Amino acid sequence: MLIKILMAGFGGQGIMSMGQLLAYSGMLEKKAVAWIPSYGPEMRGGTANCSVTISTSPINSPVVTEPDILVAMNRPSLDKFEDALKSGGKLFINSSLINRSVKRQDIETYYVPANELAGLLSESKVLNMIMMGALLQVAPLVSPMSVMESLRMMLPESKHHLLSLNSRALQMGAAVFKNQTAKENSIVAG
Amino acid sequence: MSLVLKKGNEVVGEAAIRSGCRCYFGYPITPQSELPEYLARRLPQVGGVFVQAESEIAAINMVYGAASTGVRVMTSSSSPGISLKQEGISYIAASQLPCVIVNIMRGGPGLGGIQASQSDYFQATKGGGHGDYRLIVLAPSSVQEIADLVKEGFQLADTYRNPVMILGDGILGQMMEPVDLGSGDVGELPDKPWAARGKKGRRSRNVINSLYLDSEKLEQLNLSLQKKYRLIAERETRAETYLTEDAQIVVAAYGMTARICKEAVDMVRKKGIRAGLFRPITLWPYPEKELRLAAQHSQAVLTVEMSAGQMVEDVRLSLNGEVPVEFYGRLGSMVPSAGEVFEEIQRISKKIGEVK
């Protein structure tokens, strides 16, 4: 297994953390992983994206030009990276912020209203965990248990009270696709 | 073995501490600022000294001073900042002081950009400062290799009393990969009887100097430096080869680019093209013999760089016309993709077929 993932959005959406968490989880599962950030000089706002490679054999190039999976958290990210996605690849769209449908016909698209779902938890900061839950439900790259274990290790102890909130967000994201195919999901979003 | 997920820049810092480095002087610049940030926090915890200097020039001269006392010392920067340090680097080389200098390259020339590049190869390997001097230049291609080469760098610097440069690019500095940092037990550091740290009962004091107004004495210094450089060139070349035994086309690349090329080599192998990879780990001394051996049965060597073609000159010098050398590069922080390198190898393969 060699999967290349590109995650993109604007600064503050937790794109970098989401990618790091995925890489960390892969490492805990003894997979080869790499995480590469790309962002401008701004502290917040601006565009941010990161690429994650997860593999069961050593990784040659960690540079992702044609991802197998694209996570687009806002409209400019979709506009910029839609064409780069590999044919047959999976596209995850934050449908709360993206008001257009996908142009490509040769990919699987999954719509996740991440901001709205985060609103239900009264915490906008967990929208990345909601997206992560949805992603892992469709593409089981790592187990949600590894994600929670990684989060426990990445967060300082003073933040451990947030673990249960993050766990709920992860489950909420997964629930979007529990009993649904991509086609049904696009009809719902359509 | 215990793995942690860490950024390349932070691993430079941690590996330096675990190599016994206790002094760091630097000035922040993207894409290596995580390194001084990390050491600002970590060095005081181990009784070390971290100084954010007022400029790169000040920082390199602080390195000059600290290295004179024999302590293990490091500085780091990115391309424009490394240009500023060149005068000090030349003085340190002339004074034969050990230290480690890290350049996490970004796009140039000028202020350039903040993304990765490999366009400081000439500056690193041919002497960016004045005079007949050499740096030992090590080029890691993974976060694990950063840890290994920083440790090796401090050893080489002490062994030869010579500055060592770790030459990485912005991707390598900012990427995270699992890394085993080792125990951090460096054992006893080598004795440095030349260091300026008091007479300690000797009759004369040690002097650290790079000024020789007497031309004969300056020539003697230069001759002894050249002798040292020849010894390093004989003993310290390092390179990795991949599938070169039967390769018709050898791709030569270093650092991050080498990993992209490795993927391209695997891609063309699936198409039945016999390609291999040659990756120099020491850029100076350049592993000339290793390259000649890797390319001995090949019909072409393709050099790939994130530059307009700098290492390709050393590839040509090493092969001395025995094998035709081609070049592919991207400029201004654009990163060549495995697909582009794949196309290049295919093009060369076709050309070789036509010549036959």
PDB file of N, CA and C in Angstrom, chain B residues 228-265:
ATOM      1  N   LYS B 228      45.798  18.272   3.717  1.00  0.00           N
ATOM      2  CA  LYS B 228      44.645  17.810   4.496  1.00  0.00           C
ATOM      3  C   LYS B 228      43.463  17.516   3.574  1.00  0.00           C
ATOM      4  N   TYR B 229      43.206  18.402   2.612  1.00  0.00           N
ATOM      5  CA  TYR B 229      42.066  18.210   1.711  1.00  0.00           C
ATOM      6  C   TYR B 229      42.250  16.941   0.873  1.00  0.00           C
ATOM      7  N   ARG B 230      43.506  16.676   0.454  1.00  0.00           N
ATOM      8  CA  ARG B 230      43.742  15.443  -0.320  1.00  0.00           C
ATOM      9  C   ARG B 230      43.436  14.207   0.527  1.00  0.00           C
ATOM     10  N   LEU B 231      43.826  14.270   1.778  1.00  0.00           N
ATOM     11  CA  LEU B 231      43.578  13.147   2.693  1.00  0.00           C
ATOM     12  C   LEU B 231      42.064  12.929   2.860  1.00  0.00           C
ATOM     13  N   ILE B 232      41.331  14.029   3.041  1.00  0.00           N
ATOM     14  CA  ILE B 232      39.871  13.922   3.191  1.00  0.00           C
ATOM     15  C   ILE B 232      39.266  13.332   1.917  1.00  0.00           C
ATOM     16  N   ALA B 233      39.740  13.805   0.756  1.00  0.00           N
ATOM     17  CA  ALA B 233      39.202  13.327  -0.524  1.00  0.00           C
ATOM     18  C   ALA B 233      39.456  11.833  -0.697  1.00  0.00           C
ATOM     19  N   GLU B 234      40.609  11.375  -0.193  1.00  0.00           N
ATOM     20  CA  GLU B 234      40.919   9.943  -0.298  1.00  0.00           C
ATOM     21  C   GLU B 234      40.020   9.098   0.595  1.00  0.00           C
ATOM     22  N   ARG B 235      39.767   9.604   1.792  1.00  0.00           N
ATOM     23  CA  ARG B 235      39.157   8.764   2.828  1.00  0.00           C
ATOM     24  C   ARG B 235      37.657   8.909   3.012  1.00  0.00           C
ATOM     25  N   GLU B 236      37.107  10.063   2.706  1.00  0.00           N
ATOM     26  CA  GLU B 236      35.783  10.381   3.261  1.00  0.00           C
ATOM     27  C   GLU B 236      34.649  10.495   2.248  1.00  0.00           C
ATOM     28  N   THR B 237      34.799   9.942   1.069  1.00  0.00           N
ATOM     29  CA  THR B 237      33.673  10.020   0.123  1.00  0.00           C
ATOM     30  C   THR B 237      32.596   9.015   0.514  1.00  0.00           C
ATOM     31  N   ARG B 238      31.347   9.416   0.337  1.00  0.00           N
ATOM     32  CA  ARG B 238      30.206   8.546   0.632  1.00  0.00           C
ATOM     33  C   ARG B 238      29.186   8.675  -0.490  1.00  0.00           C
ATOM     34  N   ALA B 239      28.573   7.565  -0.850  1.00  0.00           N
ATOM     35  CA  ALA B 239      27.518   7.603  -1.876  1.00  0.00           C
ATOM     36  C   ALA B 239      26.620   6.389  -1.719  1.00  0.00           C
ATOM     37  N   GLU B 240      25.396   6.524  -2.220  1.00  0.00           N
ATOM     38  CA  GLU B 240      24.459   5.402  -2.249  1.00  0.00           C
ATOM     39  C   GLU B 240      24.173   5.079  -3.712  1.00  0.00           C
ATOM     40  N   THR B 241      24.131   3.789  -4.026  1.00  0.00           N
ATOM     41  CA  THR B 241      23.718   3.423  -5.381  1.00  0.00           C
ATOM     42  C   THR B 241      22.483   2.543  -5.296  1.00  0.00           C
ATOM     43  N   TYR B 242      21.659   2.607  -6.348  1.00  0.00           N
ATOM     44  CA  TYR B 242      20.405   1.847  -6.385  1.00  0.00           C
ATOM     45  C   TYR B 242      20.238   1.307  -7.802  1.00  0.00           C
ATOM     46  N   LEU B 243      20.256   0.001  -7.944  1.00  0.00           N
ATOM     47  CA  LEU B 243      20.052  -0.676  -9.228  1.00  0.00           C
ATOM     48  C   LEU B 243      21.020  -0.212 -10.318  1.00  0.00           C
ATOM     49  N   THR B 244      22.261   0.098  -9.947  1.00  0.00           N
ATOM     50  CA  THR B 244      23.205   0.570 -10.969  1.00  0.00           C
ATOM     51  C   THR B 244      23.970  -0.571 -11.640  1.00  0.00           C
ATOM     52  N   GLU B 245      23.936  -1.786 -11.042  1.00  0.00           N
ATOM     53  CA  GLU B 245      24.772  -2.886 -11.549  1.00  0.00           C
ATOM     54  C   GLU B 245      24.569  -3.132 -13.044  1.00  0.00           C
ATOM     55  N   ASP B 246      23.293  -3.136 -13.471  1.00  0.00           N
ATOM     56  CA  ASP B 246      23.021  -3.422 -14.887  1.00  0.00           C
ATOM     57  C   ASP B 246      22.449  -2.203 -15.604  1.00  0.00           C
ATOM     58  N   ALA B 247      22.654  -1.023 -15.027  1.00  0.00           N
ATOM     59  CA  ALA B 247      21.952   0.159 -15.550  1.00  0.00           C
ATOM     60  C   ALA B 247      22.553   0.668 -16.854  1.00  0.00           C
ATOM     61  N   GLN B 248      21.681   0.909 -17.827  1.00  0.00           N
ATOM     62  CA  GLN B 248      22.077   1.562 -19.074  1.00  0.00           C
ATOM     63  C   GLN B 248      22.103   3.064 -18.884  1.00  0.00           C
ATOM     64  N   ILE B 249      21.178   3.515 -18.039  1.00  0.00           N
ATOM     65  CA  ILE B 249      21.101   4.943 -17.746  1.00  0.00           C
ATOM     66  C   ILE B 249      21.211   5.124 -16.229  1.00  0.00           C
ATOM     67  N   VAL B 250      22.191   5.908 -15.812  1.00  0.00           N
ATOM     68  CA  VAL B 250      22.347   6.190 -14.380  1.00  0.00           C
ATOM     69  C   VAL B 250      21.869   7.621 -14.121  1.00  0.00           C
ATOM     70  N   VAL B 251      20.940   7.756 -13.175  1.00  0.00           N
ATOM     71  CA  VAL B 251      20.477   9.084 -12.790  1.00  0.00           C
ATOM     72  C   VAL B 251      21.294   9.522 -11.579  1.00  0.00           C
ATOM     73  N   ALA B 252      21.897  10.705 -11.654  1.00  0.00           N
ATOM     74  CA  ALA B 252      22.691  11.229 -10.535  1.00  0.00           C
ATOM     75  C   ALA B 252      21.944  12.402  -9.911  1.00  0.00           C
ATOM     76  N   ALA B 253      21.666  12.300  -8.626  1.00  0.00           N
ATOM     77  CA  ALA B 253      20.952  13.369  -7.923  1.00  0.00           C
ATOM     78  C   ALA B 253      21.265  13.262  -6.443  1.00  0.00           C
ATOM     79  N   TYR B 254      21.121  14.394  -5.720  1.00  0.00           N
ATOM     80  CA  TYR B 254      21.378  14.375  -4.277  1.00  0.00           C
ATOM     81  C   TYR B 254      20.182  14.947  -3.519  1.00  0.00           C
ATOM     82  N   GLY B 255      20.154  14.672  -2.224  1.00  0.00           N
ATOM     83  CA  GLY B 255      19.122  15.242  -1.347  1.00  0.00           C
ATOM     84  C   GLY B 255      17.721  14.800  -1.746  1.00  0.00           C
ATOM     85  N   MET B 256      16.758  15.701  -1.585  1.00  0.00           N
ATOM     86  CA  MET B 256      15.364  15.392  -1.874  1.00  0.00           C
ATOM     87  C   MET B 256      15.170  14.957  -3.326  1.00  0.00           C
ATOM     88  N   THR B 257      15.895  15.597  -4.237  1.00  0.00           N
ATOM     89  CA  THR B 257      15.769  15.268  -5.655  1.00  0.00           C
ATOM     90  C   THR B 257      16.095  13.807  -5.920  1.00  0.00           C
ATOM     91  N   ALA B 258      17.048  13.265  -5.164  1.00  0.00           N
ATOM     92  CA  ALA B 258      17.433  11.864  -5.354  1.00  0.00           C
ATOM     93  C   ALA B 258      16.257  10.937  -5.055  1.00  0.00           C
ATOM     94  N   ARG B 259      15.445  11.306  -4.083  1.00  0.00           N
ATOM     95  CA  ARG B 259      14.299  10.449  -3.737  1.00  0.00           C
ATOM     96  C   ARG B 259      13.242  10.492  -4.834  1.00  0.00           C
ATOM     97  N   ILE B 260      13.064  11.670  -5.428  1.00  0.00           N
ATOM     98  CA  ILE B 260      12.126  11.795  -6.555  1.00  0.00           C
ATOM     99  C   ILE B 260      12.636  10.936  -7.719  1.00  0.00           C
ATOM    100  N   CYS B 261      13.949  10.988  -7.937  1.00  0.00           N
ATOM    101  CA  CYS B 261      14.541  10.222  -9.044  1.00  0.00           C
ATOM    102  C   CYS B 261      14.438   8.716  -8.786  1.00  0.00           C
ATOM    103  N   LYS B 262      14.522   8.314  -7.527  1.00  0.00           N
ATOM    104  CA  LYS B 262      14.404   6.896  -7.197  1.00  0.00           C
ATOM    105  C   LYS B 262      13.022   6.375  -7.611  1.00  0.00           C
ATOM    106  N   GLU B 263      12.004   7.204  -7.356  1.00  0.00           N
ATOM    107  CA  GLU B 263      10.656   6.825  -7.776  1.00  0.00           C
ATOM    108  C   GLU B 263      10.588   6.717  -9.306  1.00  0.00           C
ATOM    109  N   ALA B 264      11.239   7.665  -9.987  1.00  0.00           N
ATOM    110  CA  ALA B 264      11.247   7.645 -11.457  1.00  0.00           C
ATOM    111  C   ALA B 264      11.967   6.403 -11.974  1.00  0.00           C
ATOM    112  N   VAL B 265      13.061   6.017 -11.300  1.00  0.00           N
ATOM    113  CA  VAL B 265      13.804   4.816 -11.701  1.00  0.00           C
ATOM    114  C   VAL B 265      12.899   3.589 -11.596  1.00  0.00           C
TER     115      VAL B 265
END
